[in-house]
Coordinates of C-alpha atoms and ligand atoms in Angstrom, one line a residue:
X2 CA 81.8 82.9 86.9
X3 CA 84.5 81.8 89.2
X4 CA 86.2 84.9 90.8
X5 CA 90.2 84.3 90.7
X6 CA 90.7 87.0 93.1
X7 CA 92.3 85.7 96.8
X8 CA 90.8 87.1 99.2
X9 CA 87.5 88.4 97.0
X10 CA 87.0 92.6 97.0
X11 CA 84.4 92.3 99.8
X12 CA 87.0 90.7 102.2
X13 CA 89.4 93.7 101.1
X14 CA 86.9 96.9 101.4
X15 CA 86.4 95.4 104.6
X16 CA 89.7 94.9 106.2
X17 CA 90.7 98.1 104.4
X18 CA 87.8 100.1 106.4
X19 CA 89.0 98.6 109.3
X20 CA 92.8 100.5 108.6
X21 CA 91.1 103.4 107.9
X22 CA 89.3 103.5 111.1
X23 CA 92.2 103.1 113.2
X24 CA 93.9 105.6 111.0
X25 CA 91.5 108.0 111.6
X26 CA 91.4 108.3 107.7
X27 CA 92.9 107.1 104.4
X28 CA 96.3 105.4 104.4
X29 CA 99.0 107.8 102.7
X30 CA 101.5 104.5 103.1
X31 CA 101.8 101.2 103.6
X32 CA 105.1 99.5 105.1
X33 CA 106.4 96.2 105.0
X34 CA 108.7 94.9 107.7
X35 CA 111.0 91.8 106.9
X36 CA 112.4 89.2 108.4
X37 CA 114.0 90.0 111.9
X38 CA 112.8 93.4 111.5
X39 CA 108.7 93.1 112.6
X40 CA 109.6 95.1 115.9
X41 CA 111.7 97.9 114.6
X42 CA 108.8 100.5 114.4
X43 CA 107.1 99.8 117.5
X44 CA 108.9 102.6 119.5
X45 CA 108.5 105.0 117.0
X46 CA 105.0 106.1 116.1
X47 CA 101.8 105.6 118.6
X48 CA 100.0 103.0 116.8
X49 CA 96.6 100.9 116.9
X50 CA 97.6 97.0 116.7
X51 CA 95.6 94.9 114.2
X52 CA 96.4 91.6 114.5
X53 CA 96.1 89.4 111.0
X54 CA 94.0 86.8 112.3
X55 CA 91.3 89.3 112.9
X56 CA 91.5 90.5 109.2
X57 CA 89.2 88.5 107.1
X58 CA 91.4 88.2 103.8
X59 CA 95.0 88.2 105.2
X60 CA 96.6 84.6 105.6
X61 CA 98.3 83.9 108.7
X62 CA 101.6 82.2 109.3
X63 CA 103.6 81.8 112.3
X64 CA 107.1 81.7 111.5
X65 CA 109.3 83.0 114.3
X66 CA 110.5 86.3 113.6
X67 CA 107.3 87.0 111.3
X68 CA 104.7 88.9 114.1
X69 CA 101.7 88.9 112.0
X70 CA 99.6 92.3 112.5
X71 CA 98.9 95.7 110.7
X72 CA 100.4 98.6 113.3
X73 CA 98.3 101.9 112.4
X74 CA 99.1 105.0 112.8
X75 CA 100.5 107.8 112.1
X76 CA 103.9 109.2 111.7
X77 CA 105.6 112.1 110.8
X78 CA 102.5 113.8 109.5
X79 CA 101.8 110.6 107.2
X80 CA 99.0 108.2 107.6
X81 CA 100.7 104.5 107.7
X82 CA 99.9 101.1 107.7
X83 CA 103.3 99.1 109.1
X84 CA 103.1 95.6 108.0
X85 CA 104.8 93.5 111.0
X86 CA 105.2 90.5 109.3
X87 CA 104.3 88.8 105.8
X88 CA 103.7 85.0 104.0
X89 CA 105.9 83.7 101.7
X90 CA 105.9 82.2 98.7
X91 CA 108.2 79.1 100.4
X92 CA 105.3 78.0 103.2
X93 CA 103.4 77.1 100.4
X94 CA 101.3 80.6 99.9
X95 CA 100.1 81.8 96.5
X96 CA 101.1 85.0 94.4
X97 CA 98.1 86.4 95.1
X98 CA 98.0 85.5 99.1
X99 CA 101.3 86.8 99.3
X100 CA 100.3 90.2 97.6
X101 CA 97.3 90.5 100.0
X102 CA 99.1 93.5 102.4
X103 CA 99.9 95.3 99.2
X104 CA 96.1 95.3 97.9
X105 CA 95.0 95.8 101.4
X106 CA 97.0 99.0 101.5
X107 CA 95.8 100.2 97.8
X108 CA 92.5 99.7 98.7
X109 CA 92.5 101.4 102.2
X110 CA 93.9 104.5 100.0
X111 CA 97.9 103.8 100.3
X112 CA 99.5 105.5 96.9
X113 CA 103.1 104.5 98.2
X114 CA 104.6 101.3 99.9
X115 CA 107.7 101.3 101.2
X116 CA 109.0 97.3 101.3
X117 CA 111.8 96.4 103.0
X118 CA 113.8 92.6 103.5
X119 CA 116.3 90.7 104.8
X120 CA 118.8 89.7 102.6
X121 CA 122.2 88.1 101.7
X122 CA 125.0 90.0 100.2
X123 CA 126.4 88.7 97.1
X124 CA 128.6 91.9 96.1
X125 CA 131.9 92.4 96.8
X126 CA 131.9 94.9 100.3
X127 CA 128.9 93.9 101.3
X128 CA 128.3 93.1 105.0
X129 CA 126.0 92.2 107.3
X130 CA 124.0 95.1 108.6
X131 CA 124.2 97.3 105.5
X132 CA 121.0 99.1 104.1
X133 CA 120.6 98.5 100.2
X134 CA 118.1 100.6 98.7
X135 CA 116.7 98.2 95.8
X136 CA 117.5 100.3 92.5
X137 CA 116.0 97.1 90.8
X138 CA 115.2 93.3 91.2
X139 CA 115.5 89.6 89.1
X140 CA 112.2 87.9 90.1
X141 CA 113.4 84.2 89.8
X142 CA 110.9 82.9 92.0
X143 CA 109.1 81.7 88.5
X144 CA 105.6 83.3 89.9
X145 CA 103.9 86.5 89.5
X146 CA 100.8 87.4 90.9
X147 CA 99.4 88.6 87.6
X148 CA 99.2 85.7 85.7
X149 CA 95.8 84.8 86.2
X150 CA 94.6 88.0 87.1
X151 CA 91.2 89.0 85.9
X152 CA 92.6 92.1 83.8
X153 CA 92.5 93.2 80.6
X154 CA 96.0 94.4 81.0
X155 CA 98.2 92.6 83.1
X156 CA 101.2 93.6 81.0
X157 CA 102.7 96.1 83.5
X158 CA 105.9 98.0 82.9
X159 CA 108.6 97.0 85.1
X160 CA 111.4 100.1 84.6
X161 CA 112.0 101.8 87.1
X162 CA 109.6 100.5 89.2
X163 CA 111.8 101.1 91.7
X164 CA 110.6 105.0 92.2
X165 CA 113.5 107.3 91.1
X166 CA 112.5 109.7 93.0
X167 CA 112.0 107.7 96.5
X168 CA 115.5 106.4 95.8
X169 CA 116.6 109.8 95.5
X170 CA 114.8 111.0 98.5
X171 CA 116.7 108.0 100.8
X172 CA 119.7 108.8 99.6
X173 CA 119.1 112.4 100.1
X174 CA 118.3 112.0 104.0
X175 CA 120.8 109.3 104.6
X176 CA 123.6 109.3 107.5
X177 CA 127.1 107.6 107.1
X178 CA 125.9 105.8 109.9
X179 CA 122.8 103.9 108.1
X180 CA 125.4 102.7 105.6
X181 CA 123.3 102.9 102.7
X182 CA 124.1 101.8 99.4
X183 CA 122.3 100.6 96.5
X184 CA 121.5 97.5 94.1
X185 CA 120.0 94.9 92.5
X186 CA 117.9 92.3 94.7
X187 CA 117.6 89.0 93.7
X188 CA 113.9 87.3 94.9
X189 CA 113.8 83.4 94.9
X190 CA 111.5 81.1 96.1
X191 CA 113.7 79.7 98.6
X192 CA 113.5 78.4 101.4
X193 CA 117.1 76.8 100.9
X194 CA 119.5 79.4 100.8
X195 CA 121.8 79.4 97.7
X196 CA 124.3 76.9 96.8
X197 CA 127.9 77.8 95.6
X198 CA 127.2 77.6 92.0
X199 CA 123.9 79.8 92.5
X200 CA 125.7 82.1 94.8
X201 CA 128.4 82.2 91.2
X202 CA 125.1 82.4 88.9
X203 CA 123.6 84.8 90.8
X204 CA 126.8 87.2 91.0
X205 CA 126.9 86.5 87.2
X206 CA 123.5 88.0 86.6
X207 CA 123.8 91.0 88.2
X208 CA 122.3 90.2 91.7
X209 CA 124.2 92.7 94.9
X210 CA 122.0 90.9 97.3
X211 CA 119.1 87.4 97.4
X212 CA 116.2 87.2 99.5
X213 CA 112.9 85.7 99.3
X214 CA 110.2 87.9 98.9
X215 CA 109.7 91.8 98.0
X216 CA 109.3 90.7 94.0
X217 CA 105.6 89.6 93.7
X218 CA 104.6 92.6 96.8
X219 CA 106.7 95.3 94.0
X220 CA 104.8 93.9 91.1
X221 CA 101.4 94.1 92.0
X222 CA 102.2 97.3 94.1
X223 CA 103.7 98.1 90.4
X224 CA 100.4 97.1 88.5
X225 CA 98.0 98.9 90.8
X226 CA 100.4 102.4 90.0
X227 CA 101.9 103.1 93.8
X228 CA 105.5 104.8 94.1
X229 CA 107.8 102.1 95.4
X230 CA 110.9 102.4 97.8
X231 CA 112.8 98.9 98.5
X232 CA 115.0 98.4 101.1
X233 CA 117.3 95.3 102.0
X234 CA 118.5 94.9 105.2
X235 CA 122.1 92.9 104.4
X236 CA 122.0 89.8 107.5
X237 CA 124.4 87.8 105.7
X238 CA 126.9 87.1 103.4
X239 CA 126.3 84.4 100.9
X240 CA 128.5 81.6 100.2
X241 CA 129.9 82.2 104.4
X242 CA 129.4 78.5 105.9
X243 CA 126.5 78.2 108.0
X244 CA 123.8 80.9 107.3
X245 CA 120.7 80.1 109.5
X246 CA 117.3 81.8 109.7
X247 CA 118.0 82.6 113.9
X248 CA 121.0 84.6 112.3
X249 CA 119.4 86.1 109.9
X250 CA 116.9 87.2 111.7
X251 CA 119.0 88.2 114.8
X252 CA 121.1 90.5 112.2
X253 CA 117.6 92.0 111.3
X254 CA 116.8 93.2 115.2
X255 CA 120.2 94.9 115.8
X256 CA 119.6 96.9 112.6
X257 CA 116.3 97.7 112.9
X258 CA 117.1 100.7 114.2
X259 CA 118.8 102.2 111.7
X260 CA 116.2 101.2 109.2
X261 CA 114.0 102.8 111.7
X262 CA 115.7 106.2 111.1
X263 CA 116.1 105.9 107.6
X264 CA 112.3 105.6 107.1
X265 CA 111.4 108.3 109.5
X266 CA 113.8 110.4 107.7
X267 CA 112.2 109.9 104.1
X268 CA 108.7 110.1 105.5
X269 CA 109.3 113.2 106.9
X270 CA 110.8 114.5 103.4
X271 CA 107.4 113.2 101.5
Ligands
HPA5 N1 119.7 83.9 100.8 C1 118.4 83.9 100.5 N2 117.6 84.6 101.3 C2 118.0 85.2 102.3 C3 119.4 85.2 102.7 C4 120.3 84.5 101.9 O1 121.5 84.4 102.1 N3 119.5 85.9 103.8 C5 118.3 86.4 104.1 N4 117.4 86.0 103.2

């Protein structure tokens, strides 16, 4: 029988032991640090670094602003598993590669994953360095990591997959100074960022903000039952001439911080 599964459950019980270990147990959480954003934890919790290339079943690419290893720790009394960097869909990566750090995190006992972007703002008010808690997301990247998937049911509930309560939690522990607000996030499959009329379309639709990733990670995260919390970090406003990756990723490191403090904030609350 040919086994569909990327990487195969041997590749994952082993990397996931290998969390465990430096987490001195199972993970509690797993979280997964977009574009721009891969440093913004580093001075916050003592961690153990893992780098991707020495996990057996996590693909490796080396986009600037995408460090790729696992930092272990924990923080806040929680067990965590910060994902500095993650594939995408748009260097060619599968549904299933790019839903690796989410299975990784299940399997090395994470119940919760906390998955944060960077993003362009499509909604009126918007602006660059903004927190948007995801409320909800259009997956128009055309993929999901399920089809295929060697289950009898991959016909997963998507309301409210967004967790409620998490949402409720953030907003709970949020300053005025995080400037946190909340919508829909639009996931693509990019790597062009939007024309005029797809900036119009997307507005149309309901999108507040676009990105490319987050979508597949929150459906299988979704299928395997974990509590999701989804953050967008606003770098951008779409339709503004010009929008390049060095901004968007600049835009990420000046905010990390306060993306820093709002996860802190709701770990310590869970
Ligand atoms: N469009 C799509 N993806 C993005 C953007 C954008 O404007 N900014 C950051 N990721």
């Amino acid at each position: 029988m040919i086994d569909r599964r990327s990487p195969n459950d041997k590749l994952l019980t082993h990397d996931a032991s290998r969390l465990e270990e430096a987490a001195g147990g199972p993970i509690d959480l797993a979280i997964v640090l977009g574009s721009g954003l891969s440093s913004a934890l580093r001075d916050r919790f003592a961690y153990v670094s893992i780098p991707y290339d020495t996990l057996l079943g996590m693909p490796v690419a080396s986009l600037r602003g995408h460090a790729g290893e696992a930092l272990v720790g924990t923080w806040n009394g929680k067990r965590i598993a910060v994902f500095a960097g993650r594939v995408h869909l748009y260097q060619g990566f599968s549904p299933l590669q790019v839903t690796v750090n989410v299975r990784l995190a299940h399997t090395a006992g994470a119940k919760m994953v906390i998955l944060t972007n960077a993003a362009g703002g499509l909604r009126a008010g918007l602006e660059p360095g903004d927190l948007m808690l995801i409320s909800d997301h259009l997956n128009l990247t055309g993929r999901n990591p399920l089809v295929g998937y060697p289950h009898e049911n991959p016909f997963v509930d998507m309301l409210d997959a967004y967790s409620p309560r998490l949402r409720a939690i953030a907003k709970t522990v949020a300053t005025p100074e995080m400037r946190l607000t909340e919508g829909v996030y639009a996931g693509l499959l990019g790597p062009t960022y939007e024309t005029a009329a797809e900036a119009h379309y997307l507005r149309t639709i309901g999108a507040d903000a676009v990105g490319m990733s987050t979508v597949l990670e929150a459906t299988f995260a979704r299928f395997l039952g974990m509590g999701i919390l989804g953050v967008s970090m606003i770098t951008n406003i779409v339709g503004k001439p010009d929008t390049s990756h060095a901004d968007v990723t600049a835009q990420g490191a000046a905010s990390g911080p306060r993306l820093a403090d709002l996860i802190g904030s709701v770990l310590h609350k869970l």
